[in-house]
Short mmCIF file of C-alpha atoms and ligand atoms in Angstrom, two decimals:
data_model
loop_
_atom_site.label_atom_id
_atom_site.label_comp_id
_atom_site.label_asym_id
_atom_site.label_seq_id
_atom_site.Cartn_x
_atom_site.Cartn_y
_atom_site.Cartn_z
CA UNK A 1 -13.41 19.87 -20.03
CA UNK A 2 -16.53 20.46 -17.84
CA UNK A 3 -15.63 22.10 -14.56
CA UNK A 4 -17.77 21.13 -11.13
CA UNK A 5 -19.55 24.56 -9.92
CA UNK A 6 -17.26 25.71 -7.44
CA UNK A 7 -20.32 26.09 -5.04
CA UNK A 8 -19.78 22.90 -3.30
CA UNK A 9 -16.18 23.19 -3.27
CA UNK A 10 -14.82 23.22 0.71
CA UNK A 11 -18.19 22.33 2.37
CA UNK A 12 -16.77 19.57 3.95
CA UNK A 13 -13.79 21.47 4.57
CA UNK A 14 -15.63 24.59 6.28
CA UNK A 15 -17.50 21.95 8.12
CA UNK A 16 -14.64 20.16 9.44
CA UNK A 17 -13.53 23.30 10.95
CA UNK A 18 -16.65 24.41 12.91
CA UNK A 19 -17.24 20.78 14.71
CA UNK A 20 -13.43 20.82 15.41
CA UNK A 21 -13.87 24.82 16.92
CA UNK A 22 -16.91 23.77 19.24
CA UNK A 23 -16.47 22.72 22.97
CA UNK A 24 -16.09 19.18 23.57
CA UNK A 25 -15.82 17.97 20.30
CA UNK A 26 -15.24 14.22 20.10
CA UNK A 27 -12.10 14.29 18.19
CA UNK A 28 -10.46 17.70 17.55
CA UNK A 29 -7.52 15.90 16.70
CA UNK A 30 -9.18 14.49 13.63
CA UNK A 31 -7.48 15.02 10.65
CA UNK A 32 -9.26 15.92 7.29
CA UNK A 33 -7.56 14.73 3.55
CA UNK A 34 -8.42 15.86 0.21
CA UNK A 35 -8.78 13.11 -1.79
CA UNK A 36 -7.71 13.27 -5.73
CA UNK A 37 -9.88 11.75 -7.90
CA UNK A 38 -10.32 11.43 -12.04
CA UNK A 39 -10.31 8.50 -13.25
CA UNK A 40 -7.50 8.16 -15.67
CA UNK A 41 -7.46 11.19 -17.19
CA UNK A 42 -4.68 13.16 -16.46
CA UNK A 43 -6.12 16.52 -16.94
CA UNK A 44 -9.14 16.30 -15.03
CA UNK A 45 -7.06 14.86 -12.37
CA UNK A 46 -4.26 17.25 -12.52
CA UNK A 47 -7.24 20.48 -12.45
CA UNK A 48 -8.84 18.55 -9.60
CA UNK A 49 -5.74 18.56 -7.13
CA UNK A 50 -4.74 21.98 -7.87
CA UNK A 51 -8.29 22.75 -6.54
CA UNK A 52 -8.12 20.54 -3.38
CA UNK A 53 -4.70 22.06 -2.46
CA UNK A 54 -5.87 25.39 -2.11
CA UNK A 55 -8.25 23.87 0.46
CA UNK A 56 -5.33 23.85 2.98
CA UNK A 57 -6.37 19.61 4.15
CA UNK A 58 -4.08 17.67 6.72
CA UNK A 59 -3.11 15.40 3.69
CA UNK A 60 -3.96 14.64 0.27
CA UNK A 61 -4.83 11.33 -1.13
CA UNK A 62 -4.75 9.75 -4.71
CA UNK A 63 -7.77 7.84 -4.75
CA UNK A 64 -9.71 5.58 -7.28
CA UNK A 65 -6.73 3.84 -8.51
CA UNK A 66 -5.79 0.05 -8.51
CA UNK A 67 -8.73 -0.68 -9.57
CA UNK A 68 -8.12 -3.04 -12.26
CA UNK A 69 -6.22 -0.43 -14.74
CA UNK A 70 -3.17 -1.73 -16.24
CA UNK A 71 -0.27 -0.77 -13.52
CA UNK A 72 1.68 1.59 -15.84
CA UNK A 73 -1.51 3.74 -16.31
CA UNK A 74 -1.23 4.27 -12.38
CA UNK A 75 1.87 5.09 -12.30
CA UNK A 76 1.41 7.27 -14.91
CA UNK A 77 -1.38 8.74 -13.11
CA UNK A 78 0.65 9.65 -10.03
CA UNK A 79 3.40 11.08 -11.85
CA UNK A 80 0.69 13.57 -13.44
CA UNK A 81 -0.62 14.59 -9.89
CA UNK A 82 2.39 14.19 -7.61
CA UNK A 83 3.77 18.10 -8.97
CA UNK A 84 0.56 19.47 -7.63
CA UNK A 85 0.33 18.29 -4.24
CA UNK A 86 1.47 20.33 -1.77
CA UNK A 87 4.95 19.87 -0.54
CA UNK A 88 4.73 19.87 3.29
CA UNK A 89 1.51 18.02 3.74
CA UNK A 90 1.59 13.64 3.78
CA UNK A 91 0.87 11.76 0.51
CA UNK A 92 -1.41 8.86 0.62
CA UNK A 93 -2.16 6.30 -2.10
CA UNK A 94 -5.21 4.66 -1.81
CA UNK A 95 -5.74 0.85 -1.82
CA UNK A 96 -1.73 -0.18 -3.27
CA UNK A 97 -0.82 -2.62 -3.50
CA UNK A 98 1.71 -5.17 -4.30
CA UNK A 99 5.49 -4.54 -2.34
CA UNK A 100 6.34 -3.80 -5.83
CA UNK A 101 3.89 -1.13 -5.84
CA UNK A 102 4.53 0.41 -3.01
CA UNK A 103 8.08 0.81 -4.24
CA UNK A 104 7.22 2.29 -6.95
CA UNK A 105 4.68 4.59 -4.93
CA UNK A 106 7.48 5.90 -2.87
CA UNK A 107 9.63 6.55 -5.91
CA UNK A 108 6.83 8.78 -7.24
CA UNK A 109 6.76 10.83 -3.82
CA UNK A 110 3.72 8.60 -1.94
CA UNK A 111 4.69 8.66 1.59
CA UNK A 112 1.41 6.13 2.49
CA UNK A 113 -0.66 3.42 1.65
CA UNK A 114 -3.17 1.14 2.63
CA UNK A 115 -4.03 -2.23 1.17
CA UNK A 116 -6.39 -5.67 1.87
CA UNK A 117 -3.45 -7.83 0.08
CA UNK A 118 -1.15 -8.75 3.00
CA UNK A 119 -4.50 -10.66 5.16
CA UNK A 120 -6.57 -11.16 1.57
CA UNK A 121 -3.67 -13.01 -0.16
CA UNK A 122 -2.62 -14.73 2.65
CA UNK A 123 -5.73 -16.13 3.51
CA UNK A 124 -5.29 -17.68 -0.10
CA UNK A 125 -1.74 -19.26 0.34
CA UNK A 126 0.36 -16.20 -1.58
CA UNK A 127 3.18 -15.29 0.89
CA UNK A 128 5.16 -12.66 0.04
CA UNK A 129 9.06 -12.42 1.04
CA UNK A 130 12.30 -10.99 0.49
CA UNK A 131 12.95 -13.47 -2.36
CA UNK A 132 9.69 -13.15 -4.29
CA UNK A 133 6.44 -14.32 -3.86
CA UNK A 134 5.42 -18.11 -2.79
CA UNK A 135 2.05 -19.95 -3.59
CA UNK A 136 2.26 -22.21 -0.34
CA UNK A 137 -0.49 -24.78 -2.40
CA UNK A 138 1.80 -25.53 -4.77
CA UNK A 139 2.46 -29.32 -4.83
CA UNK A 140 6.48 -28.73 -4.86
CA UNK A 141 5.77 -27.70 -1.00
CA UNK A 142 4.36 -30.27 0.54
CA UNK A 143 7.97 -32.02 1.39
CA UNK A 144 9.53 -29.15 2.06
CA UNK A 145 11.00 -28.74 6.02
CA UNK A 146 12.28 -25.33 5.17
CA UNK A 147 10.68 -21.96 6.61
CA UNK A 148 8.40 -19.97 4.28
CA UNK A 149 11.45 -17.54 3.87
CA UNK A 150 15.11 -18.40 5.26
CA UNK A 151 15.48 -14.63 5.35
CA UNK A 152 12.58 -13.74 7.77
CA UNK A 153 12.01 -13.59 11.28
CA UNK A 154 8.54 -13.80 12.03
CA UNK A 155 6.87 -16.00 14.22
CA UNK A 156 5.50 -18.32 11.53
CA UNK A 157 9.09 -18.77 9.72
CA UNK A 158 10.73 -19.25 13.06
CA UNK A 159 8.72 -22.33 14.03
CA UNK A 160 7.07 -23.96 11.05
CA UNK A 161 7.91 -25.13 7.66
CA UNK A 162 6.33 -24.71 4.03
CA UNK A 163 5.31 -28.46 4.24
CA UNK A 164 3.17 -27.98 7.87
CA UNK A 165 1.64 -24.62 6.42
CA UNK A 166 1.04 -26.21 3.73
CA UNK A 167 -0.93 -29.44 5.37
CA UNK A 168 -3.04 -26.80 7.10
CA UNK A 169 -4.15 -25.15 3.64
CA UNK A 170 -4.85 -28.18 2.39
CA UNK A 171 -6.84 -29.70 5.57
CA UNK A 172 -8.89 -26.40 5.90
CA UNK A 173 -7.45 -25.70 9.10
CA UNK A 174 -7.77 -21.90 10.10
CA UNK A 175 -4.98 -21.84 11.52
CA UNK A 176 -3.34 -21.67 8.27
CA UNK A 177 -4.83 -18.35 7.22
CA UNK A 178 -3.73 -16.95 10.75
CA UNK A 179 -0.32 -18.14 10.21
CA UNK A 180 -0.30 -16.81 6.67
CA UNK A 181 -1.71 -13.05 7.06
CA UNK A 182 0.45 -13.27 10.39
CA UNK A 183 4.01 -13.58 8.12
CA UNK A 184 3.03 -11.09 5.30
CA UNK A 185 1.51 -8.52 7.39
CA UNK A 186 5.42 -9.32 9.13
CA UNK A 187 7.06 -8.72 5.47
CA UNK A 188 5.05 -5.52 4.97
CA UNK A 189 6.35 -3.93 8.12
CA UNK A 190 9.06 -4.96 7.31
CA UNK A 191 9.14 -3.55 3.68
CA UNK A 192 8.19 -0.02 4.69
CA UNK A 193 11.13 0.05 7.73
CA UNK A 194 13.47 -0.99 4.94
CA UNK A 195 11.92 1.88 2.28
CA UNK A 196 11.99 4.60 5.42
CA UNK A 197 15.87 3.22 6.30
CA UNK A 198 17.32 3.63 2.46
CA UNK A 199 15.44 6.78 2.43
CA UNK A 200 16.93 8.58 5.49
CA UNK A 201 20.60 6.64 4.31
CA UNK A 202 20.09 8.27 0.91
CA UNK A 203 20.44 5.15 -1.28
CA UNK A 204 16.44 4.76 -1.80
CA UNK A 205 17.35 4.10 -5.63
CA UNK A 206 19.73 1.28 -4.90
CA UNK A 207 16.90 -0.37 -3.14
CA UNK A 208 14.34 0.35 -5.75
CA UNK A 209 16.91 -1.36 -8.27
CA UNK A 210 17.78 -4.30 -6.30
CA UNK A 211 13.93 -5.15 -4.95
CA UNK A 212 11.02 -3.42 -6.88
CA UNK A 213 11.15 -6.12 -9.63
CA UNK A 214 12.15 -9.12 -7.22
CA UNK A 215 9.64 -8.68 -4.93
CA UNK A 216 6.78 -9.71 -8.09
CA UNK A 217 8.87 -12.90 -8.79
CA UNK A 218 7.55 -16.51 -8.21
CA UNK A 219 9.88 -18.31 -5.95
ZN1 ZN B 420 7.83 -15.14 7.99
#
């Protein structure tokens, strides 16, 4: 394996500390991560945390995953790295993903994320909710009075029905993407206050079982 020359190693690091030392620096609070990268090979990745830990970051990232390799190869991936990262600093997982994913994430030690899919698939009629996910276009909607998920509480599901979101989609209204990213970016937070309440009531694995396939169903 060919090893980076340790030259550049911390730069940004040493860097980070001197603007954050000076006088009236913008942001001290500003928080530098180390951000894993490697493709998908596990020993580059694997040498390239142990490296970035002894940098003493805020935070360390996995980045440059989810980005079209099969899902078990992430996971995979993160299993590799997790050991290495430092214990008392925050996890964060790059661009993931599905709710599924982020299940799984949390079940491989990731304590964050950050992901377009909420807004992006919204804006193209997939809704995600507690009983799997729902292509609002689908022709079996457009009668239907019901609320895009019994089971939620957002603002959309409260007043409208699959059949009026629907009509919107289908009339090129913008309203409909509003009212779309508005109820999954809803689900999401709701997702991770469900994944942070099984964690602190210790039955995290009971909710893995019982949602992290479910959620990828089509309703
Ligand atoms: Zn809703």
């Amino acid at each position: 394996m060919n090893t980076p020359r340790p030259a550049a190693r911390g730069r940004c690091k040493r860097e980070h500390d001197r603007l954050n030392a000076l006088p009236g620096t913008v942001n001290p609070g500003q928080l530098l991560f180390g951000i894993n990268q490697g493709a998908t090979f596990p020993d580059l990745r694997v040498w390239h945390m142990k490296e970035i830990a002894k940098l003493d970051c805020d935070g360390y990232a996995i980045g440059g995953l989810a980005v079209g390799e099969p899902t078990e190869v992430m996971y995979e991936i993160i299993e590799a790295v997790e050991p290495h990262m430092p214990q008392d600093k925050p996890r964060y997982l790059m661009g993931v993903g599905t709710p599924s994913n982020i299940i799984e994430g949390v079940a491989r030690g990731v304590d964050f994320f950050d992901c377009v899919m909420p807004s992006r698939n919204g804006r193209h009629g997939k809704l995600f909710t507690w009983e799997g996910t729902v292509n609002i276009l689908n022709a079996k909607y457009s009668t239907d009075d019901r609320p895009i998920s019994e089971t939620c509480g957002c603002p959309v599901c409260r007043r409208f029905s699959r059949a009026y979101l629907r009509h919107l989609f289908k009339a090129e209204e913008t309203l409909a993407l509003r009212l779309a990213v508005l109820h999954n970016l809803y689900f999401y937070n709701e997702l991770t206050a469900k994944i942070r309440e099984a964690l602190d009531e210790g039955r995290f694995a009971d909710f893995r079982a019982a949602y992290s396939e479910k959620l990828a169903e089509r309703v």
